[in-house]
Amino acid sequence: MSSTNRRSFLARSAALATVPTVAALADGTLAGQASAATLPDYAPIPPSALGPAVNAQGYYVGRIEKNLYWVTDGTYQAAFLTTREGVVLFDAPPSIGHNLQRAIDEIASANGVSNKVTHLVYSHHHADHLGASSLFGRHVVRIGHTETKKFLAGYNDPARPVPDVTFDKRHTLHVGGERVELAWHGTNHTSDSVYIHLPHHNTLMLVDVLLPGWVPFDSFNLNEDVPGSIAAPAKAMSYPWKHFVGGHIGRLGTRQDMTVYQQYVDDIIDNVKKALVAVDPTPYFTKYGDNAWAAVKEYQAAQVAYASDPVIRKYTGVLAAADVYTASTTFIILESLRLDLGVGSQVHD
């Protein structure tokens, strides 16, 4: 198997590992069973969206800058900083799991430094980024936003111990002669998402906002705060950085990636504003009469198609999966413009 094929296979396998097993029916067939012949085709993934091949154990670890490293399984990402006092780990995705320590061991062995994780920084509370936290034991100092602690205390998930050190706005972590700047700049993907800046390593980590080389995941990354998420890239760009860790997919990001992402979202917003004016609701409400939900469903589908189709055409071959998730992201942005910002709202005469 080629390195590219192995990378793709393992990335798909990591994603599939989170999907529940499909139940067998009485006749032995599988509910919802699909075959290659019945599944839709999508545009090829641009080579620029792919990261390095993972190894036989299912991970890749590489240097970001100096003693800062990143590790990926092709679908999720974490980062770690080696210091003279131990290792600072940034997030612990369960899909990478024990490979996090293997990656740290590999780097520590090569460089003759400690492989002991002493600190673990939480980007936000979601289990897909923190579910391997408990692997590092009780004596690791965990750092996160105040809201992260509230969430995790309520969930009582043993895989995600609550942070020991919390902050509201800013916190500077000093470990082994290194400095990490943590900051909260308002709600975006979640209410507790933090910006992790390593100024001496030219790196910013902000999870679930920019997925370098790709469009956002389904429904605009399932963001809690759509206006806040639209504003987040500008806040990220206000930091000085060269390297970006986005938490997902198989490569690091650049400032150019962020610029392209901002333009992609701006294009959706511009087209949604046009759709809110251009698409006439009359045919849909005439057709469906008292079935208001049917009328609204088809009317909004037409608005989404009007707004998203030009964006899909523009970004296919530029951003991976432009034809897969642009429509669902457009719907979420459409609803946010209507409901959060009042765009297109009309007062009845």
GROMACS .gro file of C-alpha atoms in nm:
model
  349
    1MET     CA    1   0.000   0.000   0.000
    2SER     CA    2   0.144   0.342  -0.095
    3SER     CA    3   0.201   0.605   0.173
    4THR     CA    4  -0.074   0.821   0.026
    5ASN     CA    5  -0.322   0.533   0.021
    6ARG     CA    6  -0.226   0.430   0.372
    7ARG     CA    7  -0.274   0.786   0.492
    8SER     CA    8  -0.619   0.802   0.334
    9PHE     CA    9  -0.717   0.459   0.465
   10LEU     CA   10  -0.612   0.532   0.820
   11ALA     CA   11  -0.782   0.871   0.818
   12ARG     CA   12  -1.104   0.708   0.706
   13SER     CA   13  -1.066   0.434   0.964
   14ALA     CA   14  -1.022   0.690   1.242
   15ALA     CA   15  -1.342   0.862   1.139
   16LEU     CA   16  -1.533   0.536   1.107
   17ALA     CA   17  -1.426   0.429   1.454
   18THR     CA   18  -1.667   0.686   1.597
   19VAL     CA   19  -1.969   0.556   1.400
   20PRO     CA   20  -2.200   0.314   1.589
   21THR     CA   21  -2.222  -0.040   1.458
   22VAL     CA   22  -2.517  -0.090   1.222
   23ALA     CA   23  -2.768  -0.341   1.355
   24ALA     CA   24  -2.842  -0.659   1.162
   25LEU     CA   25  -3.201  -0.723   1.057
   26ALA     CA   26  -3.384  -1.053   1.096
   27ASP     CA   27  -3.300  -1.162   0.742
   28GLY     CA   28  -2.931  -1.104   0.801
   29THR     CA   29  -2.905  -0.783   0.599
   30LEU     CA   30  -2.780  -0.464   0.757
   31ALA     CA   31  -3.002  -0.165   0.822
   32GLY     CA   32  -2.889   0.127   0.610
   33GLN     CA   33  -2.641  -0.091   0.424
   34ALA     CA   34  -2.468   0.088   0.137
   35SER     CA   35  -2.240  -0.017  -0.143
   36ALA     CA   36  -1.991   0.169  -0.357
   37ALA     CA   37  -2.242   0.155  -0.640
   38THR     CA   38  -2.512   0.338  -0.443
   39LEU     CA   39  -2.299   0.600  -0.268
   40PRO     CA   40  -2.267   0.945  -0.430
   41ASP     CA   41  -1.949   1.067  -0.594
   42TYR     CA   42  -1.769   1.380  -0.477
   43ALA     CA   43  -1.496   1.595  -0.623
   44PRO     CA   44  -1.137   1.471  -0.579
   45ILE     CA   45  -0.948   1.604  -0.279
   46PRO     CA   46  -0.685   1.864  -0.380
   47PRO     CA   47  -0.337   1.729  -0.301
   48SER     CA   48  -0.267   2.055  -0.115
   49ALA     CA   49  -0.525   1.955   0.148
   50LEU     CA   50  -0.344   1.635   0.245
   51GLY     CA   51  -0.082   1.608   0.515
   52PRO     CA   52   0.208   1.369   0.563
   53ALA     CA   53   0.155   0.992   0.565
   54VAL     CA   54   0.102   0.829   0.903
   55ASN     CA   55   0.327   0.544   1.013
   56ALA     CA   56   0.238   0.178   1.064
   57GLN     CA   57   0.103   0.257   1.413
   58GLY     CA   58  -0.135   0.515   1.271
   59TYR     CA   59   0.025   0.848   1.358
   60TYR     CA   60   0.264   1.110   1.226
   61VAL     CA   61   0.476   1.330   1.452
   62GLY     CA   62   0.680   1.622   1.326
   63ARG     CA   63   0.851   1.940   1.434
   64ILE     CA   64   0.661   2.266   1.411
   65GLU     CA   65   0.944   2.489   1.524
   66LYS     CA   66   1.232   2.435   1.768
   67ASN     CA   67   1.105   2.211   2.052
   68LEU     CA   68   0.736   2.233   1.955
   69TYR     CA   69   0.587   1.930   1.778
   70TRP     CA   70   0.254   1.813   1.642
   71VAL     CA   71   0.097   1.472   1.606
   72THR     CA   72  -0.191   1.362   1.383
   73ASP     CA   73  -0.377   1.048   1.283
   74GLY     CA   74  -0.492   1.216   0.963
   75THR     CA   75  -0.821   1.327   1.116
   76TYR     CA   76  -0.732   1.479   1.456
   77GLN     CA   77  -0.435   1.682   1.578
   78ALA     CA   78  -0.259   1.758   1.904
   79ALA     CA   79   0.068   1.936   1.982
   80PHE     CA   80   0.335   1.913   2.250
   81LEU     CA   81   0.624   2.120   2.378
   82THR     CA   82   0.934   1.957   2.524
   83THR     CA   83   1.099   2.146   2.808
   84ARG     CA   84   1.374   2.085   3.062
   85GLU     CA   85   1.104   2.014   3.321
   86GLY     CA   86   0.886   1.782   3.112
   87VAL     CA   87   0.633   1.791   2.830
   88VAL     CA   88   0.339   2.025   2.785
   89LEU     CA   89   0.065   1.855   2.582
   90PHE     CA   90  -0.205   2.051   2.400
   91ASP     CA   91  -0.525   1.845   2.376
   92ALA     CA   92  -0.559   1.467   2.391
   93PRO     CA   93  -0.787   1.336   2.113
   94PRO     CA   94  -0.904   0.980   2.182
   95SER     CA   95  -0.867   0.884   1.817
   96ILE     CA   96  -0.491   0.936   1.860
   97GLY     CA   97  -0.505   0.787   2.210
   98HIS     CA   98  -0.195   0.598   2.322
   99ASN     CA   99  -0.014   0.715   2.009
  100LEU     CA  100   0.022   1.052   2.182
  101GLN     CA  101   0.268   0.904   2.430
  102ARG     CA  102   0.433   0.700   2.156
  103ALA     CA  103   0.490   1.017   1.955
  104ILE     CA  104   0.629   1.195   2.261
  105ASP     CA  105   0.854   0.896   2.336
  106GLU     CA  106   0.984   0.902   1.979
  107ILE     CA  107   1.081   1.268   1.998
  108ALA     CA  108   1.217   1.246   2.352
  109SER     CA  109   1.435   0.948   2.262
  110ALA     CA  110   1.571   1.120   1.953
  111ASN     CA  111   1.652   1.444   2.137
  112GLY     CA  112   1.753   1.311   2.479
  113VAL     CA  113   1.481   1.498   2.670
  114SER     CA  114   1.216   1.396   2.921
  115ASN     CA  115   0.911   1.213   2.789
  116LYS     CA  116   0.703   1.281   3.102
  117VAL     CA  117   0.388   1.484   3.039
  118THR     CA  118   0.365   1.734   3.325
  119HIS     CA  119   0.101   1.973   3.188
  120LEU     CA  120  -0.203   1.926   2.962
  121VAL     CA  121  -0.373   2.232   2.812
  122TYR     CA  122  -0.739   2.198   2.713
  123SER     CA  123  -0.849   2.389   2.402
  124HIS     CA  124  -1.218   2.341   2.496
  125HIS     CA  125  -1.436   2.077   2.661
  126HIS     CA  126  -1.538   1.853   2.368
  127ALA     CA  127  -1.467   1.482   2.412
  128ASP     CA  128  -1.328   1.434   2.063
  129HIS     CA  129  -1.033   1.655   2.162
  130LEU     CA  130  -0.994   1.560   2.530
  131GLY     CA  131  -1.110   1.200   2.556
  132ALA     CA  132  -0.758   1.063   2.608
  133SER     CA  133  -0.675   1.305   2.890
  134SER     CA  134  -0.710   1.040   3.160
  135LEU     CA  135  -0.434   0.832   2.998
  136PHE     CA  136  -0.182   1.074   3.149
  137GLY     CA  137  -0.276   1.008   3.509
  138ARG     CA  138  -0.371   1.214   3.810
  139HIS     CA  139  -0.047   1.403   3.858
  140VAL     CA  140  -0.056   1.600   3.533
  141VAL     CA  141  -0.146   1.967   3.579
  142ARG     CA  142  -0.444   2.034   3.353
  143ILE     CA  143  -0.518   2.389   3.242
  144GLY     CA  144  -0.840   2.517   3.086
  145HIS     CA  145  -1.098   2.791   3.077
  146THR     CA  146  -1.329   2.841   3.374
  147GLU     CA  147  -1.624   2.730   3.161
  148THR     CA  148  -1.436   2.414   3.063
  149LYS     CA  149  -1.419   2.317   3.429
  150LYS     CA  150  -1.792   2.382   3.471
  151PHE     CA  151  -1.880   2.169   3.170
  152LEU     CA  152  -1.658   1.879   3.270
  153ALA     CA  153  -1.765   1.887   3.633
  154GLY     CA  154  -2.123   1.854   3.516
  155TYR     CA  155  -2.052   1.574   3.271
  156ASN     CA  156  -1.848   1.375   3.526
  157ASP     CA  157  -1.663   1.196   3.248
  158PRO     CA  158  -1.365   1.002   3.391
  159ALA     CA  159  -1.190   1.027   3.053
  160ARG     CA  160  -1.180   1.406   3.089
  161PRO     CA  161  -1.062   1.511   3.437
  162VAL     CA  162  -1.153   1.869   3.524
  163PRO     CA  163  -0.872   2.125   3.485
  164ASP     CA  164  -0.667   2.202   3.794
  165VAL     CA  165  -0.582   2.554   3.681
  166THR     CA  166  -0.850   2.775   3.526
  167PHE     CA  167  -0.872   3.129   3.390
  168ASP     CA  168  -1.139   3.366   3.261
  169LYS     CA  169  -0.960   3.596   3.016
  170ARG     CA  170  -0.586   3.526   3.005
  171HIS     CA  171  -0.328   3.296   3.156
  172THR     CA  172   0.045   3.265   3.097
  173LEU     CA  173   0.194   2.922   3.147
  174HIS     CA  174   0.565   2.910   3.237
  175VAL     CA  175   0.724   2.565   3.224
  176GLY     CA  176   1.091   2.479   3.194
  177GLY     CA  177   1.193   2.816   3.055
  178GLU     CA  178   0.909   2.818   2.798
  179ARG     CA  179   0.609   3.049   2.777
  180VAL     CA  180   0.259   2.973   2.650
  181GLU     CA  181  -0.004   3.246   2.627
  182LEU     CA  182  -0.366   3.135   2.673
  183ALA     CA  183  -0.656   3.369   2.603
  184TRP     CA  184  -1.033   3.369   2.574
  185HIS     CA  185  -1.174   3.616   2.320
  186GLY     CA  186  -1.542   3.528   2.338
  187THR     CA  187  -1.761   3.241   2.226
  188ASN     CA  188  -1.698   3.084   1.885
  189HIS     CA  189  -1.705   2.709   1.832
  190THR     CA  190  -1.791   2.674   2.201
  191SER     CA  191  -1.824   2.915   2.490
  192ASP     CA  192  -1.493   2.793   2.635
  193SER     CA  193  -1.270   2.779   2.324
  194VAL     CA  194  -0.928   2.932   2.391
  195TYR     CA  195  -0.650   3.073   2.176
  196ILE     CA  196  -0.317   2.903   2.250
  197HIS     CA  197  -0.023   3.116   2.141
  198LEU     CA  198   0.341   3.010   2.154
  199PRO     CA  199   0.518   3.335   2.062
  200HIS     CA  200   0.870   3.190   2.063
  201HIS     CA  201   0.758   2.917   1.823
  202ASN     CA  202   0.556   3.134   1.582
  203THR     CA  203   0.251   2.914   1.641
  204LEU     CA  204  -0.117   2.961   1.718
  205MET     CA  205  -0.353   2.678   1.812
  206LEU     CA  206  -0.726   2.740   1.781
  207VAL     CA  207  -0.937   2.427   1.750
  208ASP     CA  208  -1.245   2.372   1.532
  209VAL     CA  209  -1.237   2.705   1.350
  210LEU     CA  210  -0.999   2.675   1.053
  211LEU     CA  211  -0.945   2.322   0.921
  212PRO     CA  212  -0.648   2.390   0.692
  213GLY     CA  213  -0.714   2.308   0.328
  214TRP     CA  214  -1.074   2.200   0.395
  215VAL     CA  215  -1.417   2.357   0.422
  216PRO     CA  216  -1.578   2.347   0.768
  217PHE     CA  217  -1.728   2.024   0.894
  218ASP     CA  218  -2.105   1.971   0.870
  219SER     CA  219  -2.325   2.270   0.957
  220PHE     CA  220  -2.035   2.514   0.997
  221ASN     CA  221  -1.840   2.296   1.239
  222LEU     CA  222  -2.148   2.267   1.464
  223ASN     CA  223  -2.051   2.605   1.607
  224GLU     CA  224  -2.236   2.725   1.916
  225ASP     CA  225  -2.201   3.092   1.821
  226VAL     CA  226  -2.211   3.159   1.447
  227PRO     CA  227  -2.133   3.535   1.460
  228GLY     CA  228  -1.855   3.462   1.710
  229SER     CA  229  -1.713   3.194   1.483
  230ILE     CA  230  -1.725   3.426   1.182
  231ALA     CA  231  -1.531   3.684   1.386
  232ALA     CA  232  -1.274   3.436   1.524
  233PRO     CA  233  -1.036   3.429   1.222
  234ALA     CA  234  -0.977   3.805   1.240
  235LYS     CA  235  -0.893   3.768   1.608
  236ALA     CA  236  -0.657   3.483   1.521
  237MET     CA  237  -0.490   3.691   1.250
  238SER     CA  238  -0.423   3.969   1.503
  239TYR     CA  239  -0.164   3.739   1.663
  240PRO     CA  240   0.185   3.707   1.512
  241TRP     CA  241   0.220   3.348   1.394
  242LYS     CA  242   0.348   3.142   1.104
  243HIS     CA  243   0.221   2.795   1.195
  244PHE     CA  244  -0.139   2.704   1.281
  245VAL     CA  245  -0.276   2.399   1.464
  246GLY     CA  246  -0.648   2.364   1.393
  247GLY     CA  247  -0.718   2.034   1.568
  248HIS     CA  248  -0.840   1.847   1.261
  249ILE     CA  249  -0.728   1.693   0.933
  250GLY     CA  250  -0.375   1.599   0.842
  251ARG     CA  251  -0.166   1.912   0.803
  252LEU     CA  252  -0.071   2.236   0.970
  253GLY     CA  253  -0.211   2.567   0.854
  254THR     CA  254  -0.063   2.892   0.732
  255ARG     CA  255  -0.178   3.252   0.730
  256GLN     CA  256  -0.272   3.206   0.365
  257ASP     CA  257  -0.501   2.918   0.467
  258MET     CA  258  -0.677   3.151   0.709
  259THR     CA  259  -0.714   3.417   0.440
  260VAL     CA  260  -0.872   3.168   0.198
  261TYR     CA  261  -1.105   3.044   0.471
  262GLN     CA  262  -1.215   3.399   0.554
  263GLN     CA  263  -1.290   3.465   0.187
  264TYR     CA  264  -1.488   3.141   0.164
  265VAL     CA  265  -1.708   3.241   0.457
  266ASP     CA  266  -1.743   3.597   0.325
  267ASP     CA  267  -1.856   3.460  -0.011
  268ILE     CA  268  -2.124   3.252   0.161
  269ILE     CA  269  -2.243   3.553   0.361
  270ASP     CA  270  -2.260   3.773   0.050
  271ASN     CA  271  -2.458   3.511  -0.142
  272VAL     CA  272  -2.696   3.446   0.147
  273LYS     CA  273  -2.780   3.816   0.161
  274LYS     CA  274  -2.858   3.805  -0.212
  275ALA     CA  275  -3.067   3.488  -0.171
  276LEU     CA  276  -3.278   3.646   0.103
  277VAL     CA  277  -3.384   3.908  -0.153
  278ALA     CA  278  -3.382   3.713  -0.480
  279VAL     CA  279  -3.567   3.392  -0.393
  280ASP     CA  280  -3.944   3.444  -0.403
  281PRO     CA  281  -4.134   3.250  -0.132
  282THR     CA  282  -4.469   3.270  -0.310
  283PRO     CA  283  -4.452   2.945  -0.513
  284TYR     CA  284  -4.363   2.739  -0.208
  285PHE     CA  285  -4.644   2.867   0.014
  286THR     CA  286  -4.890   2.847  -0.275
  287LYS     CA  287  -4.795   2.484  -0.343
  288TYR     CA  288  -4.804   2.356   0.017
  289GLY     CA  289  -5.087   2.563   0.161
  290ASP     CA  290  -5.143   2.479   0.528
  291ASN     CA  291  -4.829   2.263   0.543
  292ALA     CA  292  -4.609   2.548   0.662
  293TRP     CA  293  -4.306   2.328   0.735
  294ALA     CA  294  -4.306   2.187   0.382
  295ALA     CA  295  -4.322   2.539   0.238
  296VAL     CA  296  -4.043   2.665   0.463
  297LYS     CA  297  -3.828   2.357   0.396
  298GLU     CA  298  -3.844   2.394   0.020
  299TYR     CA  299  -3.815   2.772   0.030
  300GLN     CA  300  -3.501   2.757   0.243
  301ALA     CA  301  -3.358   2.477   0.029
  302ALA     CA  302  -3.394   2.708  -0.270
  303GLN     CA  303  -3.223   2.990  -0.081
  304VAL     CA  304  -2.940   2.760   0.022
  305ALA     CA  305  -2.894   2.636  -0.335
  306TYR     CA  306  -2.895   2.993  -0.469
  307ALA     CA  307  -2.629   3.097  -0.216
  308SER     CA  308  -2.412   2.786  -0.203
  309ASP     CA  309  -2.394   2.672  -0.567
  310PRO     CA  310  -2.160   2.957  -0.679
  311VAL     CA  311  -1.940   2.900  -0.374
  312ILE     CA  312  -1.915   2.528  -0.444
  313ARG     CA  313  -1.810   2.599  -0.802
  314LYS     CA  314  -1.553   2.858  -0.693
  315TYR     CA  315  -1.387   2.646  -0.423
  316THR     CA  316  -1.399   2.297  -0.572
  317GLY     CA  317  -1.034   2.209  -0.627
  318VAL     CA  318  -0.929   2.485  -0.386
  319LEU     CA  319  -1.074   2.362  -0.056
  320ALA     CA  320  -1.133   1.993   0.004
  321ALA     CA  321  -1.498   1.880   0.032
  322ALA     CA  322  -1.640   2.209  -0.097
  323ASP     CA  323  -1.915   2.001  -0.260
  324VAL     CA  324  -1.978   1.797   0.056
  325TYR     CA  325  -2.048   2.046   0.334
  326THR     CA  326  -2.085   2.393   0.182
  327ALA     CA  327  -2.465   2.364   0.161
  328SER     CA  328  -2.507   2.271   0.529
  329THR     CA  329  -2.273   2.552   0.634
  330THR     CA  330  -2.469   2.792   0.414
  331PHE     CA  331  -2.794   2.694   0.586
  332ILE     CA  332  -2.647   2.762   0.932
  333ILE     CA  333  -2.508   3.099   0.823
  334LEU     CA  334  -2.840   3.186   0.658
  335GLU     CA  335  -3.027   3.114   0.980
  336SER     CA  336  -2.774   3.311   1.185
  337LEU     CA  337  -2.800   3.614   0.958
  338ARG     CA  338  -3.178   3.600   0.988
  339LEU     CA  339  -3.212   3.522   1.356
  340ASP     CA  340  -2.899   3.663   1.519
  341LEU     CA  341  -2.841   3.969   1.302
  342GLY     CA  342  -3.190   4.036   1.167
  343VAL     CA  343  -3.085   4.039   0.801
  344GLY     CA  344  -3.392   4.013   0.576
  345SER     CA  345  -3.635   4.056   0.866
  346GLN     CA  346  -3.954   4.233   0.760
  347VAL     CA  347  -4.223   4.390   0.973
  348HIS     CA  348  -4.576   4.312   0.850
  349ASP     CA  349  -4.778   4.616   0.743
   0.00000   0.00000   0.00000
